[in-house]
Amino acid sequence: MSGELYEVISAVGETIIGNRQMLTDLDAAIGDGDHGINMARGFEAVKAKLQTLETESDIGKVLKTVGMTLISSVGGAAGPLYGTAFLRAAVPSQGKTELDVETIGLMLEAAIAGIKERGKATTGEKTMLDALVPAYEAFQDGAKTGKSVIECLELACEAAQQGVEFTKTIIATKGRASYLGERSRGHQDPGATSSYIMLKALLEHLRRQ
Amino acid sequence: MKKVINVPEQVVEEMLQGMVLAHSQYVKRVDGFEVLVRAKKPGAGKVALVSGGGSGHEPSHAGFVGRGMLDGAVAGAVFTSPTPDQVYEAVKAVDNGKGVLLIIKNYSGDVMNFEMAIEMANADGITVDKVIVNDDVAVENSTWTIGRRGIAGTVLVHKIAGAKAEAGAELEEVKRIADKVIHNVRSMGMALDSCTVPAAGKPSFVLEENEIEIGMGIHGEPGTHREVLRTADEITDHLVDKILADMPLAVGQEVAVLINGLGATPLMELYIVNRKVAALLKEKGLHIAKTYVGNYMTSLEMAGFSISILKLDSELKELLLAPADTPALVQF
Ligand SMILES: Nc1ncnc2c1ncn2[C@@H]1O[C@H](COP(=O)(O)OP(=O)(O)O)[C@@H](O)[C@H]1O
Ligand SMILES: [Mg+2]
């Protein structure tokens, strides 16, 4: 696997592992307090798996492995959802060794479609989609006006962050937090937060390049 | 955190090893997976039942693997749904060619992971169907939420569907019976005190010295509300009221009762609760055909209990009273 690809995924993984406690605390408030634990376990598994892919340069193949690894190590709601997202993102990136704006847009689109299919949720239900869908839309707006990958990702991150803030204002109708009904309002969704920090980790890594 | 463990990462693995050693006449490990199946696979011609979920609910679910109940159980990380590959292994291990029924508690994560396992098994040509248990009346069941949670009533589904499968029924029939139990069972719980997930290292929630939470979920999900501790009779009265408000029962109706401890509740207290439940049901002209009191669906060391009431008809009653021989439930 090319050094850069390895580093991007490591950077995203390390961010999740580093935010294990924060994500877990958010989930303790409206769920069952395991989101950070689950995601960190998943990315620890990804880290171990990446070692075996050192010579792989096909981004799609690597993302597929990441997806499969998450599915078999995360569990809970986030495992199938993020796992499916990575598997789907692997399709438009198959055979690619570098990513352009158009491909990343297709990857985000495919990932979101996968999450929607698996979880039968839509935006406004206080889930990861409330970060990812606005992020995708902002990314595409940037793409349409000819912005660079980093510029588009900046827009996406900003939108994802606003999406995370938005989750505080709504009640959950999907996932474990939906059992709380009205009592879920005022709390930030852990899954939307993990989506945002993954996007942000990606952006920050690319900025450093 | 004060626990009799070695390292948080190993609790499920080490528990499974200990279970197999303790109950080798009942269960064995599917090598390399967090899956326990019956020590002796039943002969062909029996629909297989698999359940599972996060760990921390022992004896659920592996404790109910054995004759008259489950064929296999999948153990996820503590309070976290098992992953699809694990469920898929369980399905492959127990399949007898007559189909496999998955008994799933209604949580988004459990449903998604088990559904992915069904897709994997279907691709292999194994017939797999599922039922989803949603007995907890504490949480709303409206069309815009994902519905109710599955809690202790799940054990009654294992018992009754297990008896049906043991009797040689087809998959469709076993599923019908399981759904019938689900349709007729209601539960509600309460917590006196929290529990600590080993990997989290601190309590999932905090209750004040004199505070209890009504409607608490078995993973520490918040319930309907918190209130000041009352007497066992008053709390029981409230829970039974909630259950019967949701499932009105006619005078003369036969029921089964499950008083379930959440892990740190002395049997003494569960019996005190049961005494009141029996009195309340009698007052309402209901007949209790079978009572279970004990730790069936725990929540680590959470203090508290749940009450489940199952409305019986002759079919359900016969299957409920049928024999079972498992590590956690033996019935002649
Ligand atoms: N149906 C769904 N669609 C999209 N996202 C969901 C859905 N259900 C749950 N989520 C996301 O998953 C997060 C919870 O993940 P996690 O705590 O790991 O799983 P679990 O709820 O099984 O404990 C939520 O914060 C939410 O963003
Ligand atoms: Mg959770």
Short mmCIF file of N, CA and C in Angstrom, two decimals, chain A residues 81-172:
data_model
loop_
_atom_site.label_atom_id
_atom_site.label_comp_id
_atom_site.label_asym_id
_atom_site.label_seq_id
_atom_site.Cartn_x
_atom_site.Cartn_y
_atom_site.Cartn_z
N LEU A 81 -23.16 0.12 9.70
CA LEU A 81 -23.36 1.37 8.95
C LEU A 81 -22.04 1.90 8.38
N TYR A 82 -21.05 2.07 9.22
CA TYR A 82 -19.76 2.54 8.71
C TYR A 82 -19.11 1.48 7.81
N GLY A 83 -19.28 0.22 8.18
CA GLY A 83 -18.72 -0.85 7.36
C GLY A 83 -19.28 -0.79 5.95
N THR A 84 -20.60 -0.68 5.87
CA THR A 84 -21.26 -0.57 4.57
C THR A 84 -20.80 0.68 3.83
N ALA A 85 -20.65 1.77 4.56
CA ALA A 85 -20.21 3.02 3.94
C ALA A 85 -18.85 2.85 3.26
N PHE A 86 -17.91 2.24 3.98
CA PHE A 86 -16.59 2.04 3.38
C PHE A 86 -16.63 1.07 2.20
N LEU A 87 -17.45 0.02 2.33
CA LEU A 87 -17.56 -0.93 1.20
C LEU A 87 -18.08 -0.22 -0.04
N ARG A 88 -19.08 0.64 0.17
CA ARG A 88 -19.66 1.35 -0.98
C ARG A 88 -18.69 2.38 -1.56
N ALA A 89 -17.97 3.06 -0.67
CA ALA A 89 -17.00 4.04 -1.16
C ALA A 89 -15.89 3.36 -1.94
N ALA A 90 -15.71 2.07 -1.69
CA ALA A 90 -14.67 1.32 -2.39
C ALA A 90 -15.01 1.12 -3.86
N VAL A 91 -16.29 1.24 -4.22
CA VAL A 91 -16.68 0.97 -5.60
C VAL A 91 -16.19 2.05 -6.57
N PRO A 92 -16.53 3.33 -6.34
CA PRO A 92 -16.03 4.34 -7.29
C PRO A 92 -14.51 4.53 -7.24
N SER A 93 -13.89 4.10 -6.13
CA SER A 93 -12.44 4.31 -6.02
C SER A 93 -11.64 3.08 -6.45
N GLN A 94 -12.37 2.07 -6.92
CA GLN A 94 -11.69 0.84 -7.33
C GLN A 94 -10.71 1.09 -8.46
N GLY A 95 -9.52 0.56 -8.33
CA GLY A 95 -8.51 0.71 -9.39
C GLY A 95 -7.81 2.06 -9.37
N LYS A 96 -8.21 2.94 -8.45
CA LYS A 96 -7.59 4.27 -8.41
C LYS A 96 -6.44 4.29 -7.41
N THR A 97 -5.42 5.06 -7.74
CA THR A 97 -4.33 5.21 -6.79
C THR A 97 -4.26 6.65 -6.29
N GLU A 98 -5.11 7.49 -6.89
CA GLU A 98 -5.18 8.87 -6.44
C GLU A 98 -6.62 9.32 -6.56
N LEU A 99 -7.00 10.30 -5.76
CA LEU A 99 -8.40 10.72 -5.77
C LEU A 99 -8.53 12.15 -6.25
N ASP A 100 -9.53 12.36 -7.13
CA ASP A 100 -9.84 13.73 -7.52
C ASP A 100 -11.20 14.11 -6.93
N VAL A 101 -11.58 15.36 -7.15
CA VAL A 101 -12.83 15.87 -6.57
C VAL A 101 -14.02 15.02 -7.01
N GLU A 102 -14.04 14.69 -8.28
CA GLU A 102 -15.19 13.95 -8.79
C GLU A 102 -15.33 12.59 -8.11
N THR A 103 -14.21 11.88 -7.98
CA THR A 103 -14.27 10.56 -7.37
C THR A 103 -14.68 10.64 -5.90
N ILE A 104 -14.13 11.60 -5.19
CA ILE A 104 -14.49 11.72 -3.77
C ILE A 104 -15.99 12.00 -3.64
N GLY A 105 -16.51 12.85 -4.54
CA GLY A 105 -17.96 13.12 -4.53
C GLY A 105 -18.75 11.83 -4.72
N LEU A 106 -18.32 11.02 -5.65
CA LEU A 106 -19.00 9.74 -5.91
C LEU A 106 -18.89 8.80 -4.71
N MET A 107 -17.72 8.83 -4.07
CA MET A 107 -17.52 7.97 -2.90
C MET A 107 -18.45 8.36 -1.76
N LEU A 108 -18.54 9.67 -1.52
CA LEU A 108 -19.43 10.14 -0.45
C LEU A 108 -20.87 9.77 -0.76
N GLU A 109 -21.24 9.97 -2.01
CA GLU A 109 -22.61 9.66 -2.42
C GLU A 109 -22.92 8.17 -2.19
N ALA A 110 -21.99 7.32 -2.61
CA ALA A 110 -22.20 5.88 -2.46
C ALA A 110 -22.25 5.47 -0.99
N ALA A 111 -21.37 6.07 -0.20
CA ALA A 111 -21.32 5.74 1.24
C ALA A 111 -22.65 6.11 1.90
N ILE A 112 -23.15 7.29 1.58
CA ILE A 112 -24.40 7.74 2.19
C ILE A 112 -25.57 6.85 1.75
N ALA A 113 -25.58 6.49 0.48
CA ALA A 113 -26.65 5.60 -0.01
C ALA A 113 -26.61 4.27 0.75
N GLY A 114 -25.41 3.78 1.01
CA GLY A 114 -25.26 2.51 1.75
C GLY A 114 -25.78 2.63 3.17
N ILE A 115 -25.46 3.73 3.82
CA ILE A 115 -25.91 3.94 5.21
C ILE A 115 -27.44 4.03 5.24
N LYS A 116 -28.00 4.73 4.26
CA LYS A 116 -29.47 4.88 4.23
C LYS A 116 -30.15 3.54 4.00
N GLU A 117 -29.58 2.75 3.12
CA GLU A 117 -30.18 1.45 2.83
C GLU A 117 -30.12 0.53 4.05
N ARG A 118 -28.97 0.49 4.66
CA ARG A 118 -28.78 -0.41 5.80
C ARG A 118 -29.60 0.04 7.00
N GLY A 119 -29.59 1.33 7.30
CA GLY A 119 -30.23 1.82 8.52
C GLY A 119 -31.64 2.35 8.33
N LYS A 120 -32.09 2.43 7.08
CA LYS A 120 -33.43 2.93 6.77
C LYS A 120 -33.71 4.27 7.43
N ALA A 121 -32.71 5.10 7.51
CA ALA A 121 -32.90 6.42 8.11
C ALA A 121 -32.73 7.49 7.05
N THR A 122 -33.13 8.68 7.38
CA THR A 122 -32.92 9.81 6.49
C THR A 122 -32.45 10.97 7.36
N THR A 123 -32.20 12.13 6.76
CA THR A 123 -31.71 13.24 7.57
C THR A 123 -32.82 13.72 8.51
N GLY A 124 -32.40 14.35 9.59
CA GLY A 124 -33.36 14.88 10.56
C GLY A 124 -33.78 13.86 11.60
N GLU A 125 -33.11 12.69 11.61
CA GLU A 125 -33.47 11.67 12.59
C GLU A 125 -32.41 11.54 13.69
N LYS A 126 -31.47 12.50 13.72
CA LYS A 126 -30.43 12.53 14.74
C LYS A 126 -29.50 11.33 14.59
N THR A 127 -28.91 11.20 13.43
CA THR A 127 -27.94 10.13 13.20
C THR A 127 -26.73 10.71 12.46
N MET A 128 -25.80 9.83 12.15
CA MET A 128 -24.61 10.21 11.39
C MET A 128 -24.98 10.89 10.06
N LEU A 129 -26.16 10.58 9.55
CA LEU A 129 -26.56 11.19 8.27
C LEU A 129 -26.69 12.70 8.38
N ASP A 130 -26.99 13.19 9.57
CA ASP A 130 -27.12 14.64 9.75
C ASP A 130 -25.79 15.37 9.64
N ALA A 131 -24.70 14.64 9.74
CA ALA A 131 -23.39 15.24 9.46
C ALA A 131 -22.98 14.94 8.02
N LEU A 132 -23.23 13.71 7.59
CA LEU A 132 -22.70 13.27 6.29
C LEU A 132 -23.42 13.88 5.09
N VAL A 133 -24.75 13.97 5.19
CA VAL A 133 -25.50 14.47 4.02
C VAL A 133 -25.18 15.94 3.74
N PRO A 134 -25.23 16.83 4.76
CA PRO A 134 -24.83 18.21 4.50
C PRO A 134 -23.37 18.30 4.03
N ALA A 135 -22.53 17.45 4.56
CA ALA A 135 -21.12 17.47 4.15
C ALA A 135 -21.01 17.15 2.66
N TYR A 136 -21.74 16.15 2.25
CA TYR A 136 -21.73 15.76 0.84
C TYR A 136 -22.25 16.89 -0.03
N GLU A 137 -23.36 17.49 0.41
CA GLU A 137 -23.95 18.57 -0.40
C GLU A 137 -22.98 19.75 -0.53
N ALA A 138 -22.33 20.09 0.58
CA ALA A 138 -21.38 21.21 0.54
C ALA A 138 -20.19 20.85 -0.35
N PHE A 139 -19.77 19.61 -0.26
CA PHE A 139 -18.65 19.14 -1.08
C PHE A 139 -19.00 19.30 -2.56
N GLN A 140 -20.21 18.89 -2.92
CA GLN A 140 -20.64 18.98 -4.32
C GLN A 140 -20.77 20.44 -4.78
N ASP A 141 -21.24 21.31 -3.88
CA ASP A 141 -21.31 22.74 -4.22
C ASP A 141 -19.92 23.26 -4.59
N GLY A 142 -18.96 22.85 -3.77
CA GLY A 142 -17.58 23.25 -4.04
C GLY A 142 -17.09 22.68 -5.36
N ALA A 143 -17.45 21.43 -5.60
CA ALA A 143 -17.01 20.76 -6.83
C ALA A 143 -17.55 21.48 -8.06
N LYS A 144 -18.80 21.90 -7.96
CA LYS A 144 -19.44 22.57 -9.10
C LYS A 144 -18.75 23.87 -9.47
N THR A 145 -18.19 24.54 -8.46
CA THR A 145 -17.53 25.81 -8.73
C THR A 145 -16.03 25.63 -8.93
N GLY A 146 -15.63 24.40 -9.17
CA GLY A 146 -14.24 24.14 -9.56
C GLY A 146 -13.22 24.22 -8.45
N LYS A 147 -13.66 24.03 -7.21
CA LYS A 147 -12.70 24.11 -6.09
C LYS A 147 -11.83 22.85 -6.00
N SER A 148 -10.74 22.99 -5.26
CA SER A 148 -9.80 21.86 -5.10
C SER A 148 -10.34 20.86 -4.08
N VAL A 149 -9.69 19.70 -4.00
CA VAL A 149 -10.10 18.68 -3.03
C VAL A 149 -10.11 19.27 -1.62
N ILE A 150 -9.03 19.94 -1.27
CA ILE A 150 -8.94 20.49 0.10
C ILE A 150 -10.03 21.53 0.33
N GLU A 151 -10.26 22.40 -0.65
CA GLU A 151 -11.31 23.42 -0.48
C GLU A 151 -12.68 22.77 -0.33
N CYS A 152 -12.93 21.77 -1.15
CA CYS A 152 -14.23 21.08 -1.06
C CYS A 152 -14.37 20.41 0.30
N LEU A 153 -13.29 19.79 0.78
CA LEU A 153 -13.36 19.12 2.08
C LEU A 153 -13.53 20.14 3.21
N GLU A 154 -12.97 21.32 3.03
CA GLU A 154 -13.18 22.37 4.04
C GLU A 154 -14.66 22.70 4.14
N LEU A 155 -15.28 22.87 2.98
CA LEU A 155 -16.72 23.15 2.98
C LEU A 155 -17.50 22.00 3.61
N ALA A 156 -17.08 20.79 3.28
CA ALA A 156 -17.78 19.60 3.80
C ALA A 156 -17.67 19.53 5.32
N CYS A 157 -16.47 19.81 5.82
CA CYS A 157 -16.26 19.74 7.27
C CYS A 157 -17.08 20.79 8.00
N GLU A 158 -17.11 21.97 7.42
CA GLU A 158 -17.90 23.04 8.02
C GLU A 158 -19.37 22.63 8.10
N ALA A 159 -19.85 22.07 7.01
CA ALA A 159 -21.26 21.64 6.97
C ALA A 159 -21.51 20.50 7.94
N ALA A 160 -20.53 19.59 8.04
CA ALA A 160 -20.69 18.46 8.96
C ALA A 160 -20.75 18.97 10.40
N GLN A 161 -19.91 19.94 10.69
CA GLN A 161 -19.89 20.50 12.04
C GLN A 161 -21.24 21.14 12.37
N GLN A 162 -21.76 21.89 11.39
CA GLN A 162 -23.08 22.47 11.60
C GLN A 162 -24.14 21.38 11.76
N GLY A 163 -23.95 20.30 11.03
CA GLY A 163 -24.87 19.17 11.14
C GLY A 163 -24.84 18.57 12.54
N VAL A 164 -23.64 18.48 13.09
CA VAL A 164 -23.51 17.97 14.46
C VAL A 164 -24.25 18.90 15.42
N GLU A 165 -24.06 20.20 15.23
CA GLU A 165 -24.78 21.17 16.08
C GLU A 165 -26.29 21.01 15.91
N PHE A 166 -26.70 20.81 14.68
CA PHE A 166 -28.14 20.63 14.40
C PHE A 166 -28.71 19.44 15.16
N THR A 167 -27.91 18.38 15.31
CA THR A 167 -28.44 17.19 16.01
C THR A 167 -28.85 17.51 17.45
N LYS A 168 -28.26 18.56 18.01
CA LYS A 168 -28.63 18.93 19.38
C LYS A 168 -30.07 19.45 19.45
N THR A 169 -30.55 19.96 18.33
CA THR A 169 -31.86 20.63 18.36
C THR A 169 -33.02 19.69 18.05
N ILE A 170 -32.72 18.46 17.63
CA ILE A 170 -33.81 17.57 17.20
C ILE A 170 -33.89 16.34 18.10
N ILE A 171 -35.00 15.64 18.00
CA ILE A 171 -35.12 14.39 18.76
C ILE A 171 -34.78 13.22 17.86
N ALA A 172 -34.29 12.16 18.48
CA ALA A 172 -33.87 10.99 17.72
C ALA A 172 -35.08 10.14 17.36
#
